[in-house]
Structures are given as C-alpha cells and as structure tokens.
Coordinates of C-alpha atoms and ligand atoms in Angstrom, one line a residue:
Chain A
M1 CA 69.5 87.5 86.0
S2 CA 67.3 88.8 88.2
S3 CA 67.5 88.5 91.7
P4 CA 64.6 87.8 94.1
A5 CA 64.3 91.1 97.0
A6 CA 64.3 88.9 99.4
P7 CA 66.2 85.9 99.5
G8 CA 65.0 82.9 100.8
R9 CA 68.0 80.5 101.4
V10 CA 71.6 82.1 102.1
V11 CA 74.2 79.9 102.0
I12 CA 77.9 80.3 103.6
V13 CA 80.6 78.4 101.9
G14 CA 83.2 78.5 104.7
A15 CA 82.6 77.9 108.6
S16 CA 85.1 79.7 110.4
L17 CA 85.7 83.6 111.3
A18 CA 84.1 85.6 108.2
G19 CA 81.0 82.9 107.5
L20 CA 80.0 83.1 111.4
R21 CA 80.4 86.9 111.5
A22 CA 78.5 86.8 108.6
A23 CA 75.3 84.9 109.4
E24 CA 75.4 86.4 112.5
T25 CA 75.0 89.9 110.6
L26 CA 72.1 88.3 108.6
R27 CA 70.0 87.4 111.6
R28 CA 70.9 91.1 113.1
E29 CA 69.7 93.0 110.1
G30 CA 66.5 90.6 109.8
F31 CA 66.9 87.7 107.6
R32 CA 64.1 85.2 108.7
G33 CA 64.7 82.3 105.7
E34 CA 66.9 79.6 105.3
L35 CA 70.8 79.9 106.7
T36 CA 73.1 77.2 105.7
L37 CA 76.8 77.6 106.7
I38 CA 78.9 74.7 105.1
G39 CA 82.0 73.9 107.1
D40 CA 85.3 71.2 106.0
E41 CA 86.7 71.4 109.2
P42 CA 84.3 68.8 111.8
H43 CA 84.7 72.1 114.7
E44 CA 82.5 74.6 114.9
P45 CA 84.1 78.0 114.5
Y46 CA 87.1 78.6 116.7
D47 CA 89.7 81.4 117.1
R48 CA 92.9 81.3 115.3
P49 CA 95.1 84.0 116.5
P50 CA 95.6 82.1 120.2
L51 CA 96.4 79.1 118.2
S52 CA 100.4 80.4 117.7
K53 CA 100.5 82.3 120.9
Q54 CA 98.9 81.0 124.5
V55 CA 97.0 77.4 122.8
L56 CA 100.8 76.8 121.6
A57 CA 102.3 77.5 124.8
G58 CA 99.8 75.3 126.7
R59 CA 98.6 78.0 128.5
A60 CA 95.3 77.2 127.0
S61 CA 93.2 74.1 125.6
P62 CA 92.8 74.2 121.9
A63 CA 89.5 72.8 122.3
H64 CA 89.1 76.1 124.6
T65 CA 89.4 78.6 121.8
A66 CA 85.6 78.4 120.2
L67 CA 84.0 81.7 118.6
V68 CA 81.4 83.4 120.6
R69 CA 78.3 83.1 118.9
A70 CA 75.0 84.5 118.7
P71 CA 72.1 82.2 120.5
D72 CA 69.3 82.3 117.8
L73 CA 71.7 81.6 114.9
E74 CA 68.5 79.1 113.4
A75 CA 71.3 78.1 111.1
T76 CA 71.8 74.7 109.9
W77 CA 75.9 73.5 110.0
L78 CA 76.6 71.5 107.9
L79 CA 80.3 70.6 108.8
G80 CA 83.3 67.7 107.6
E81 CA 82.5 68.1 104.3
P82 CA 83.9 70.3 101.9
A83 CA 81.9 72.7 98.8
A84 CA 83.7 71.1 96.1
A85 CA 81.9 72.7 93.0
L86 CA 79.8 75.7 92.7
D87 CA 77.0 76.3 90.0
P88 CA 76.6 80.0 89.6
H89 CA 74.0 79.9 86.5
T90 CA 71.9 77.0 88.5
R91 CA 72.8 78.6 92.2
T92 CA 74.0 75.2 93.5
V93 CA 76.9 74.4 96.0
T94 CA 78.0 70.9 95.4
L95 CA 79.4 69.0 98.1
A96 CA 82.7 66.7 98.3
G97 CA 80.3 63.9 98.8
G98 CA 78.4 65.0 95.6
R99 CA 75.2 66.7 97.8
E100 CA 73.5 69.6 95.8
I101 CA 72.8 72.5 97.9
G102 CA 70.2 75.4 96.4
Y103 CA 71.1 78.7 97.2
D104 CA 69.3 82.1 96.1
R105 CA 72.4 84.1 97.8
L106 CA 76.2 82.8 98.5
L107 CA 78.8 84.3 100.7
I108 CA 82.3 83.0 99.9
A109 CA 84.3 82.7 103.1
T110 CA 86.8 79.8 102.3
G111 CA 89.9 81.2 103.8
T112 CA 93.3 80.0 103.2
R113 CA 95.4 77.1 104.4
A114 CA 99.2 77.0 105.4
R115 CA 101.7 77.0 102.3
P116 CA 102.9 73.1 102.2
W117 CA 106.7 72.5 102.2
P118 CA 107.1 72.2 98.4
A119 CA 109.2 68.6 98.9
A120 CA 106.1 66.4 99.6
E121 CA 108.2 63.8 101.1
E122 CA 110.1 66.0 103.3
A123 CA 106.7 67.3 104.4
A124 CA 105.9 63.9 105.5
L125 CA 108.9 63.6 107.2
D126 CA 107.6 62.5 111.3
G127 CA 108.3 66.1 113.0
V128 CA 107.9 68.3 110.3
F129 CA 104.8 70.7 111.0
T130 CA 102.4 73.5 109.7
L131 CA 99.9 75.3 111.7
R132 CA 97.0 76.7 110.3
G133 CA 93.5 74.9 112.4
R134 CA 93.1 73.6 115.9
D135 CA 93.8 70.1 114.9
D136 CA 97.9 71.4 113.6
A137 CA 98.3 73.2 117.0
E138 CA 97.1 70.2 119.3
R139 CA 99.7 68.1 117.3
L140 CA 102.4 71.2 117.2
R141 CA 101.9 71.7 121.1
A142 CA 102.2 67.8 121.7
A143 CA 105.6 67.7 119.5
L144 CA 107.0 71.1 121.8
A145 CA 105.9 69.1 125.0
A146 CA 108.1 66.1 123.9
G147 CA 111.0 68.7 124.7
P148 CA 112.5 68.6 121.3
R149 CA 116.8 69.0 121.0
R150 CA 115.8 71.8 118.5
V151 CA 113.0 73.5 116.7
L152 CA 113.5 74.3 112.9
V153 CA 111.2 77.7 112.1
I154 CA 111.1 77.9 108.2
G155 CA 109.8 81.1 107.8
G156 CA 110.0 84.7 109.5
G157 CA 106.4 86.1 109.1
F158 CA 104.0 86.4 112.0
T159 CA 103.4 83.5 112.8
G160 CA 106.9 81.9 112.0
S161 CA 108.1 84.8 115.1
E162 CA 105.2 83.8 117.3
I163 CA 105.9 80.1 117.3
A164 CA 109.9 80.5 117.5
S165 CA 108.9 83.2 120.1
V166 CA 106.7 80.1 122.0
C167 CA 109.8 78.4 121.7
R168 CA 111.8 80.5 123.8
E169 CA 109.2 80.7 126.1
L170 CA 109.4 76.6 126.8
G171 CA 113.0 77.1 127.3
L172 CA 113.3 74.8 123.9
P173 CA 116.3 75.9 121.9
V174 CA 115.0 76.9 118.4
T175 CA 116.3 78.3 115.2
L176 CA 115.0 80.3 112.5
A177 CA 115.2 80.6 109.1
E178 CA 114.2 83.4 107.3
R179 CA 114.7 84.3 103.4
G180 CA 115.1 88.4 103.6
P181 CA 117.4 90.4 105.5
A182 CA 114.8 90.2 108.7
P183 CA 111.7 88.5 110.7
L184 CA 108.6 90.4 109.9
S185 CA 110.0 92.2 106.9
G186 CA 108.3 90.8 104.4
A187 CA 105.3 92.5 106.5
L188 CA 107.1 95.5 107.5
G189 CA 110.2 95.9 105.7
A190 CA 113.7 95.1 106.6
A191 CA 114.3 98.5 108.9
A192 CA 111.7 97.2 111.1
G193 CA 112.7 93.5 111.0
S194 CA 115.9 94.8 112.4
V195 CA 114.0 95.0 115.3
A196 CA 112.6 92.2 115.6
A197 CA 115.9 90.7 114.8
R198 CA 117.6 92.1 117.9
M199 CA 114.5 90.8 119.7
Q200 CA 114.9 87.8 118.5
R201 CA 118.5 86.9 119.4
A202 CA 118.2 88.7 122.6
H203 CA 115.5 85.8 123.7
G204 CA 118.1 83.3 122.4
V205 CA 116.5 82.5 118.9
D206 CA 119.9 81.3 116.7
L207 CA 118.4 83.8 113.8
R208 CA 119.4 82.9 110.3
A209 CA 118.5 85.9 108.3
N210 CA 119.5 85.9 104.1
T211 CA 119.0 82.4 104.6
T212 CA 116.8 79.4 103.3
V213 CA 116.4 75.7 104.0
M214 CA 117.0 73.8 101.2
A215 CA 116.5 70.2 102.3
L216 CA 114.9 68.2 105.4
E217 CA 116.0 65.2 105.7
G218 CA 114.6 61.6 108.0
D219 CA 116.1 59.3 109.4
G220 CA 115.6 55.5 108.5
S221 CA 112.1 55.0 110.0
G222 CA 110.8 58.8 108.6
R223 CA 111.4 60.8 111.3
L224 CA 112.9 64.5 110.6
R225 CA 117.0 64.6 111.5
A226 CA 118.2 66.9 110.5
A227 CA 118.0 70.2 107.8
Y228 CA 120.0 71.7 105.5
L229 CA 120.2 75.4 105.1
S230 CA 121.6 77.6 102.2
D231 CA 124.6 78.8 104.4
G232 CA 126.3 75.5 104.7
D233 CA 125.3 74.5 107.9
V234 CA 123.7 71.1 108.5
V235 CA 121.2 71.7 111.5
E236 CA 120.1 68.7 113.9
V237 CA 116.2 68.9 114.4
D238 CA 113.0 67.3 115.6
V239 CA 110.4 69.2 114.7
A240 CA 110.5 72.0 112.1
V241 CA 107.5 74.4 111.5
V242 CA 107.1 75.1 108.0
A243 CA 105.7 78.9 108.1
L244 CA 105.5 80.0 104.8
G245 CA 102.3 82.3 104.6
A246 CA 99.0 80.9 103.7
V247 CA 97.5 79.6 100.2
R248 CA 94.1 80.9 98.9
N249 CA 91.1 78.0 99.2
T250 CA 89.9 78.6 95.9
E251 CA 90.1 75.7 94.1
W252 CA 86.3 74.3 94.6
L253 CA 85.9 77.4 92.9
A254 CA 87.9 76.0 89.5
G255 CA 85.0 75.7 86.7
S256 CA 82.5 78.5 88.1
G257 CA 83.4 80.8 85.9
L258 CA 84.3 83.4 88.6
A259 CA 87.3 85.6 89.1
A260 CA 89.2 82.7 91.8
D261 CA 92.2 81.8 91.0
A262 CA 95.7 81.5 93.3
R263 CA 95.4 84.9 94.4
G264 CA 91.7 85.3 95.6
V265 CA 88.6 85.6 94.6
V266 CA 88.1 89.0 93.4
C267 CA 84.6 91.5 94.1
D268 CA 84.3 94.7 94.6
A269 CA 84.3 97.4 97.6
A270 CA 80.9 95.8 98.4
C271 CA 82.1 92.4 97.6
R272 CA 80.0 91.2 95.1
A273 CA 81.8 89.1 93.3
F274 CA 83.4 89.4 90.0
D275 CA 82.9 87.2 86.9
A276 CA 86.2 85.8 84.8
D277 CA 84.5 88.6 82.3
A278 CA 84.7 91.7 85.0
V279 CA 81.1 91.2 85.5
V280 CA 80.2 91.8 88.8
T281 CA 77.7 89.3 90.3
D282 CA 74.3 90.1 92.5
D283 CA 74.2 87.1 94.1
V284 CA 77.7 85.8 95.4
Y285 CA 79.4 87.9 97.9
V286 CA 83.1 87.1 99.2
A287 CA 84.5 88.0 102.6
G288 CA 87.6 87.6 104.6
D289 CA 91.2 86.3 103.8
V290 CA 90.0 84.8 100.3
A291 CA 88.2 88.0 99.1
R292 CA 90.7 90.7 97.1
W293 CA 88.8 93.7 96.3
P294 CA 89.9 97.5 95.4
H295 CA 90.5 99.3 98.2
P296 CA 88.8 102.7 98.1
H297 CA 92.0 104.1 99.3
Y298 CA 94.5 102.3 98.1
D299 CA 93.5 104.0 94.3
G300 CA 91.8 101.1 93.8
L301 CA 93.8 98.3 93.8
L302 CA 93.4 94.8 94.7
L303 CA 93.8 94.5 98.3
A304 CA 94.2 91.0 99.9
V305 CA 94.2 91.2 104.1
E306 CA 94.7 87.7 106.4
H307 CA 94.2 89.6 109.0
W308 CA 91.4 89.2 111.9
D309 CA 89.8 92.4 112.1
N310 CA 89.5 92.3 107.9
A311 CA 87.5 89.0 108.0
V312 CA 85.3 90.5 110.2
R313 CA 84.2 93.6 109.3
Q314 CA 84.4 92.7 105.2
A315 CA 82.3 89.7 106.9
E316 CA 79.5 92.5 108.1
T317 CA 79.4 94.1 105.2
A318 CA 79.1 91.6 102.5
A319 CA 76.0 90.2 104.7
A320 CA 74.3 93.7 105.1
N321 CA 74.6 94.5 101.2
L322 CA 73.5 90.5 100.5
L323 CA 70.6 91.7 102.0
R324 CA 69.8 95.2 100.7
E325 CA 67.1 96.0 98.5
P326 CA 67.8 98.4 95.8
P327 CA 67.5 101.3 95.7
A328 CA 69.1 101.4 99.4
P329 CA 72.8 102.1 98.7
L330 CA 76.0 99.5 99.2
R331 CA 77.5 99.8 101.7
P332 CA 81.8 100.0 100.6
H333 CA 84.2 98.0 103.0
R334 CA 87.0 100.4 103.3
G335 CA 88.4 100.2 106.3
L336 CA 92.0 100.0 106.9
P337 CA 93.9 97.6 107.4
A338 CA 94.9 96.5 111.0
F339 CA 96.6 94.0 113.0
W340 CA 98.2 93.1 115.8
S341 CA 100.9 90.0 117.2
Y342 CA 102.0 88.7 120.1
Q343 CA 105.6 87.7 120.6
F344 CA 108.8 87.7 122.5
G345 CA 106.7 89.4 125.4
V346 CA 105.7 92.9 123.3
N347 CA 102.5 93.7 122.0
I348 CA 102.6 94.8 118.1
K349 CA 99.8 96.3 116.0
S350 CA 99.4 98.0 112.9
V351 CA 97.1 100.0 110.9
G352 CA 97.4 101.1 107.2
L353 CA 99.7 99.4 104.8
P354 CA 103.3 99.2 105.8
T355 CA 104.0 97.0 102.4
I356 CA 103.6 99.9 100.4
A357 CA 105.7 102.6 102.1
D358 CA 109.3 103.6 100.8
E359 CA 110.0 105.5 104.0
V360 CA 109.6 105.1 107.8
V361 CA 110.3 106.7 110.6
V362 CA 110.1 106.6 114.6
T363 CA 107.5 109.3 115.8
Q364 CA 107.4 108.5 119.0
G365 CA 109.0 106.6 121.4
A366 CA 112.5 105.0 121.0
V367 CA 113.6 101.7 119.7
A368 CA 115.9 101.5 122.3
D369 CA 113.3 101.3 124.9
G370 CA 110.6 98.8 123.9
R371 CA 108.5 101.1 123.0
F372 CA 107.7 103.4 120.4
V373 CA 105.6 103.8 117.3
A374 CA 106.9 103.6 113.9
A375 CA 105.2 105.8 110.7
Y376 CA 105.7 104.3 107.3
G377 CA 105.4 107.1 104.2
R378 CA 105.0 106.8 100.6
Q379 CA 106.0 109.5 98.2
G380 CA 105.6 111.7 101.3
R381 CA 102.0 110.5 102.4
T382 CA 101.1 108.6 105.7
V383 CA 100.0 105.0 104.4
A384 CA 101.0 102.8 107.7
A385 CA 102.0 102.8 111.1
V386 CA 103.6 100.6 113.7
A387 CA 103.2 100.5 117.6
V388 CA 105.5 98.1 119.5
D389 CA 104.0 97.5 123.0
S390 CA 101.8 101.2 123.0
P391 CA 98.7 100.4 121.2
R392 CA 97.1 103.8 122.9
W393 CA 98.6 105.4 120.2
L394 CA 97.9 104.0 117.7
P395 CA 94.2 105.3 117.1
A396 CA 95.5 109.1 116.4
Y397 CA 97.9 106.9 113.5
A398 CA 94.7 105.6 111.5
G399 CA 92.9 109.0 111.4
F400 CA 97.0 110.4 109.6
V401 CA 96.5 107.2 107.2
A402 CA 92.4 107.7 106.4
A403 CA 93.7 111.5 106.0
N404 CA 96.6 110.8 103.9
L405 CA 98.5 113.1 106.0
P406 CA 102.2 114.4 104.9
F407 CA 105.0 112.0 106.3
P408 CA 106.8 112.2 108.5
P409 CA 103.5 112.8 110.6
D410 CA 104.0 116.5 112.3
L411 CA 103.2 115.1 115.9
H412 CA 104.2 117.8 118.5
A413 CA 104.4 114.5 120.7
S414 CA 106.7 115.6 123.4
D415 CA 108.2 112.2 123.4
A416 CA 108.7 112.5 119.7
P417 CA 113.0 111.9 118.8
D418 CA 114.3 115.4 118.0
P419 CA 114.6 116.1 114.9
L420 CA 112.8 113.0 113.1
R421 CA 114.9 110.4 110.9
P422 CA 113.4 108.9 108.2
V423 CA 114.8 106.0 106.8
P424 CA 114.6 103.6 103.8
A425 CA 111.4 101.2 105.0
G426 CA 113.3 98.2 103.0
L427 CA 110.3 96.9 101.3
A428 CA 111.1 96.9 97.6
L429 CA 113.0 94.1 98.1
D430 CA 111.5 92.1 95.4
D431 CA 109.8 89.7 97.4
R432 CA 113.3 88.6 98.8
A433 CA 111.4 87.3 102.1
T434 CA 110.2 83.5 102.4
H435 CA 106.7 84.2 103.9
S436 CA 103.8 86.5 101.8
P437 CA 103.0 89.9 103.7
T438 CA 99.8 89.2 105.1
A439 CA 98.0 92.5 103.7
A440 CA 99.4 93.1 100.0
V441 CA 98.8 94.8 96.6
T442 CA 97.8 91.4 94.8
G443 CA 97.5 93.1 91.1
D444 CA 95.2 95.3 88.6
G445 CA 91.6 94.2 87.9
P446 CA 89.4 91.2 87.5
T447 CA 90.4 90.1 84.5
A448 CA 94.2 90.9 84.5
S449 CA 96.1 87.2 84.6
D450 CA 97.9 85.3 87.6
R451 CA 101.7 86.1 87.0
S452 CA 102.5 85.4 90.9
T453 CA 105.1 82.5 90.5
H454 CA 105.8 82.2 93.5
R455 CA 109.3 81.5 94.1
D456 CA 110.5 77.8 95.4
P457 CA 111.1 79.1 98.8
R458 CA 114.3 76.2 98.5
S459 CA 116.2 78.8 96.7
P460 CA 118.4 80.0 98.1
L461 CA 119.3 84.5 97.5
T462 CA 122.7 83.9 96.0
A463 CA 124.7 80.5 95.6
P464 CA 124.2 77.7 97.1
P465 CA 126.7 75.8 99.5
L466 CA 129.0 73.5 97.3
Chain B
M1 CA 80.3 80.6 129.0
R2 CA 82.0 82.0 126.5
V3 CA 84.0 85.1 126.0
L4 CA 86.0 87.0 122.6
V5 CA 87.6 89.9 122.9
D6 CA 88.3 91.9 119.8
L7 CA 92.0 92.6 120.3
N8 CA 92.5 94.8 117.5
R9 CA 90.3 97.2 119.5
C10 CA 91.4 96.4 122.7
L11 CA 94.1 98.9 123.9
S12 CA 95.3 97.3 126.8
Y13 CA 93.6 99.7 129.8
G14 CA 93.1 96.5 131.5
Q15 CA 90.2 97.3 133.7
C16 CA 88.8 93.8 132.5
V17 CA 92.0 92.7 134.2
F18 CA 90.8 94.2 137.7
A19 CA 87.2 93.5 137.2
A20 CA 87.5 89.6 136.7
P21 CA 90.9 88.6 137.2
S22 CA 90.9 85.1 136.8
V23 CA 89.5 85.2 133.0
F24 CA 91.4 88.1 131.7
R25 CA 95.2 88.4 132.5
F26 CA 97.8 90.8 130.9
H27 CA 101.3 88.4 129.2
G28 CA 103.7 91.0 128.9
A29 CA 103.4 94.8 129.3
E30 CA 100.3 95.4 127.0
S31 CA 99.1 92.2 125.7
L32 CA 95.5 90.9 127.4
E33 CA 94.8 87.1 127.4
Y34 CA 92.2 85.4 128.5
D35 CA 89.9 82.1 128.6
Y36 CA 88.1 81.7 125.9
A37 CA 85.7 79.2 127.9
P38 CA 85.5 80.6 131.5
G39 CA 82.7 78.3 133.6
R40 CA 79.3 79.9 134.2
A41 CA 80.5 81.0 138.1
L42 CA 82.4 83.8 136.7
A43 CA 79.5 85.0 134.4
E44 CA 78.6 87.8 136.8
E45 CA 82.8 89.0 136.6
V46 CA 82.5 88.9 132.6
R47 CA 79.9 90.7 132.8
H48 CA 81.2 93.9 134.7
A49 CA 84.3 93.4 132.8
A50 CA 83.1 93.7 129.6
A51 CA 80.7 96.7 130.8
A52 CA 84.1 98.1 132.1
C53 CA 86.2 98.1 129.0
P54 CA 86.4 102.1 127.9
V55 CA 86.0 100.3 124.0
Q56 CA 83.6 97.4 124.2
A57 CA 86.0 95.2 122.6
I58 CA 84.5 92.2 125.0
T59 CA 81.4 90.6 123.9
Y60 CA 80.0 87.3 125.8
A61 CA 77.8 84.3 125.2
E62 CA 76.1 81.8 126.8
E63 CA 77.3 78.0 125.3
P64 CA 75.1 77.4 122.4
S65 CA 72.7 74.6 123.6
G66 CA 73.3 72.7 119.8
E67 CA 71.5 73.2 117.2
Ligands
LIG1 C1 97.9 81.0 113.8 C2 97.5 81.8 113.5 C3 97.9 83.2 113.9 C4 96.9 84.1 113.8 N1 97.0 85.2 114.1 C5 96.5 86.1 114.0 C6 96.9 88.1 114.5 O1 97.6 87.3 115.5 N2 96.5 88.6 114.2 C7 95.7 89.0 113.1 O2 95.0 89.6 113.2 N3 95.4 87.9 112.3 C8 95.9 86.4 112.8 N4 95.2 85.5 112.2 C9 94.8 85.6 111.2 C10 93.1 85.4 111.4 O3 93.3 84.3 112.0 C11 92.1 85.6 109.7 O4 92.4 86.3 109.0 C12 90.6 85.0 110.2 O5 90.8 83.4 110.6 C13 89.8 84.4 108.5 O6 88.9 84.6 108.9 P1 88.1 83.8 107.4 O7 86.8 83.3 108.0 O8 88.4 84.8 106.1 O9 89.0 82.9 106.9 P2 89.4 81.1 107.7 O10 89.6 81.4 109.4 O11 91.0 80.3 106.9 O12 88.2 80.5 107.6 C14 87.9 79.4 106.2 C15 87.4 78.1 106.3 O13 86.5 77.4 105.2 C16 86.8 76.5 105.3 N5 87.2 75.7 103.8 C17 88.0 76.0 102.7 N6 87.6 75.4 101.7 C18 86.4 74.6 102.1 C19 85.3 74.2 101.3 N7 85.7 73.8 99.7 N8 84.5 73.6 101.7 C20 84.0 74.2 103.2 N9 84.7 74.4 103.8 C21 86.1 75.0 103.2 C22 88.5 76.4 106.0 O14 88.3 75.1 106.9 C23 88.1 77.0 107.0 O15 87.6 76.3 108.5 C24 96.0 84.2 112.7 C25 96.1 82.8 111.9 C26 96.4 81.7 112.3 C27 96.2 80.9 111.0
LIG2 S1 89.5 96.4 129.4 FE1 89.0 96.9 127.0 S2 90.6 98.1 126.6 FE2 91.5 97.2 128.2 S3 92.3 95.4 128.4 FE3 90.3 94.5 128.9 S4 89.7 94.1 126.6 FE4 91.3 95.7 126.5

C-alpha cells in the first residue's frame, strides 16, 4: 500500500489528551488537510489528573478542567459516539451508529478506562464507584459531599491513594484495602510503599495491606451496606471506590488485523502500529495510554505507560511522523517515563521505570523529614528515581537514568545519608498488588501472545476466612 | 480563559503564585494547584505568571469560540 506524500485526511480516534496534542502538532507542523477527531465522551478534551485531587476535594469544578487548546485547530469534532470498527485496507473507521469516516492517516489514541469490580451485581450497587472521567468525578464528589459513614477504597495504587487522601481531607473515615504489602507497592516497590503506608496511617486511613475485598453487600434497596475483607473483617460502608487500575480501550480494533489486545496496541518507537503479522504499517499511528512500544532505553521491551507526560510527548512524536515525507527521518519516542502525584499533603514525582528495579536507596534528604529522593537500581545501574516533596532534585536523576550511570549514584550531595543504605526494592512480588503499575514492561515482540491473565482482585493472598 | 500547567515540568518554584495569586496556589509545601478556567479579567496576571515561570510549564488560551 503506497501512502500519499502529503495526507489529505487525518482522523484521530480518542479525543482526550493524546488526541488533542496530536491534532495541535499536526497543524503546527503545517498540515492543512481535513482533520477529524472522534471521541466517545460528550465533553471536549479535559484534564484527568485533577479529578482525583482538587475536583474530588471540591476545590475545582469538574466542568473547569478543559484542556487549553490551540484556537486555530480547524478540526471536525465528532463527540459522543464511539468508533466501533476499523478497516485498514479500505482506510475506514466505522462509528457505532454506522457512519463511515475515511482517512489517509489514522491516529489511535483511545486510552484506557477504569477496571471494573469483577462481580457485576455488586458493581451495580448504589454507592459503588470507579473514577476515570469527568462524569465519574461528578458522581463520586456528590457521594463524598453527602457525608458517608465510611468510604472503602479498593486498591492502593496512585489513584486509590489520592482518593483516600481526599477523603481524609474532607474528614471522612476511610478504609483502604490493598492486596500487596503496602500502598503504591506495585508501582514503587514494597520498600517505598512502607513510607506511603506510614503516611496514610498518620493521616488516619484505616489501611489494610495484604488484604483483599472479597465481596460487597447491598441492603434490600440495592444500596451498598458492607464489605467483606480477606482478613475476616466486615466493614460497614456507604461508598466504595474501585481503584484497580485500567483496561485498555482496544475492543473496537478486534478484526482490524492490528496487533491489539488487552495489553494495548503495539507500535514501533516511531509510533507506527504493527499488524498481527508483525509488519509495521505506514498509515496507522498510536499514542498515549493505549500504546505499547519497544523503548530504546529498556532493551526494546514493550512498554506501556499510563502517564500524562507520555501521552503528550508520544502524541507529538506520532503526529510529526505521520506527516513526514520520506526520505525525512522518523523521530523515535524515547523520553523516560515521568509521573507526578499529590497525596496526603506531599508531592511525589518519579522518573524512569521503578518497576524493573531490584534495589532502592535514599540518596538525599531523610524519610523521617518527609523530604527525600530515592534512587532505584537494576543490576548496578540507576533505572529510576522518586522524589518526595523535593521536585527540584529530580531533573539531575533523569540525567543519571538516561546515561545508565552506576547504582547507587555517586552524588556528592551535602544532604546525602552517610553511608548510603541500598535495600531490596520489593518489586519482584509476583504481581501481588491489586493495582496494576502505571508504567510497566508488557512482554516481548508484537506477535507474542497475551499470556497475562489478570488475577481476580478478590482472591486473597493466603486462605480466605472461614 | 484557559490555563494548563505541565506539572511534570513544573518544579514548584512558585513564581506563578507571586505573579497571579488568585489563579495559582500551593497545596501542601510543593504541590501547585491552579484554576483551569480563570475569568478574562485575570488574563494579564496569567500572562505575567507564564512569562515568569522558569521552566515554561504554563500555557494559556482564550476560550475556543466554537468550531
Ligand atoms: C483520576 C486520574 C488521575 C490521574 N492523575 C495523574 C497524575 O497525577 N499524573 C500523571 O502523570 N498522570 C495521571 N493520570 C493519567 C493521565 O490522565 C493519562 O495518562 C492520560 O489521560 C492519557 O491520555 P490519553 O489521551 O492517552 O488517554 P485517555 O485520557 O484515556 O483518552 C482516551 C479517550 O478516548 C476515548 N475513547 C475510548 N474508546 C473510544 C472509541 N472506541 N471511540 C472513540 N473514543 C474512544 C475515551 O473515552 C477517552 O476520552 C491520571 C488519570 C486519572 C484517570
Ligand atoms: S512558576 Fe512554573 S515551575 Fe514555578 S510553580 Fe509555577 S508553574 Fe511551577
């Protein structure tokens, strides 16, 4: 299939952060053709990070999170209806209502959605929530504002922990159940997770680590009443928030012949989608939370990164490559994963990939002071760093990770603990955490089959209570 | 108008908080929070804040006029 030197029609499926940033980049790079954005949400693109932070806390309205966008985008917005199918041979996207949209180049940016509670009848109880979009935030905020007796957060990843933090800020009793040994342990390891655990307890969270929620129970009128925990306890709650990580929105690509499954859509480092025969396409591109790609910094392992920064930069790279006319070189998407969070009054930032580390060491500041940087190492090389209330130190560590410097890094910092005490990072825990880490290696090449069986989040670590 | 801060790039220097205190504020010691949709009357302050940010993390735009 030969591609026209300059595409006349570009279609972007997924009208959120990655889709909008790609559209803006296309125009900035001189694309003058037809530009169409297809999004299933009725809202124009908005920002998600505030939803689990200031929006939930009531300091900002869910309606006031719209993303800044270029005034001269001149795009057709098809909002409120999902794309239901893709035919890459006829270059057609079909909407759920049957309308067909043709393209010369396509960008897939359909992101992820919240992983639902596995028991559908329990998930449907009044008082059970997930949080991914603006409307979810609106509903959950109303439920918290109504002053529930107790909130249960299921899953101690970043989103779950941020929600628990907001509950405490609002003065609400909250129980957080996490299957792993500590909150954030899936993303940052059990060692760093223990710091998060202390922080949560100090703020009055009833933290249940190594514990799963086995069942949710409603009253006669279908309202959530109680939760059964694997530690044998029954907690009376009016609100439960399921925060078990995300599911990739790839179902609409079934039958398209692309390398797309529950783990995401595989693309190369230039963001070009692979088909199921591991042949790279030249007219379909992928960016954001839905993408998996071989990161040049990580031995080509396929990475999936659910971070704001990655969505922006991958979208910019995809858009630039989508417009390129050979023999202009393709741009690789090779920035390091980077993330920020805000919870329990502290700012947490990370760079690199903590999930592949075997050791971690505090390199600056002190855990007891609530301000520190921890570096992560794998086989003697620095692979990541996490900064707690010390964002200005982090850029230096990004340099160490990019340069593969030895671990522990030799900083000569005046505030470095002496001696440095590396400890096991606690990440090789066989997928024990309830929440999926938001940046992770997701297996080998594009045709490797999907062997990832997602564990039922209800299954306890040891034996269930009698 | 609309404001967006790249909080990954933001290093919490706080210049924006000095320049436009009714739009930008710290929540906790190091976490910037801001108003995504400040009124037009604040446009000048937001412009100053964006110019003062040492890492150019702040972008802003007029409300789009419907496409
Ligand atoms: C509550 C919350 C807090 C967060 N906090 C942080 C944070 O503090 N720091 C950080 O780095 N990241 C954070 N993130 C992650 C960040 O928001 C995401 O990485 C980012 O939104 C990814 O953008 P995206 O455009 O790739 O995907 P998404 O934002 O998921 O957008 C995909 C869009 O495509 C739409 N779509 C899906 N299927 C179809 C279809 N078939 N047809 C049409 N449209 C479709 C979806 O509805 C959605 O609008 C947070 C996320 C959430 C939910
Ligand atoms: S001036 Fe820039 S770096 Fe400083 S707090 Fe504001 S946005 Fe962040």
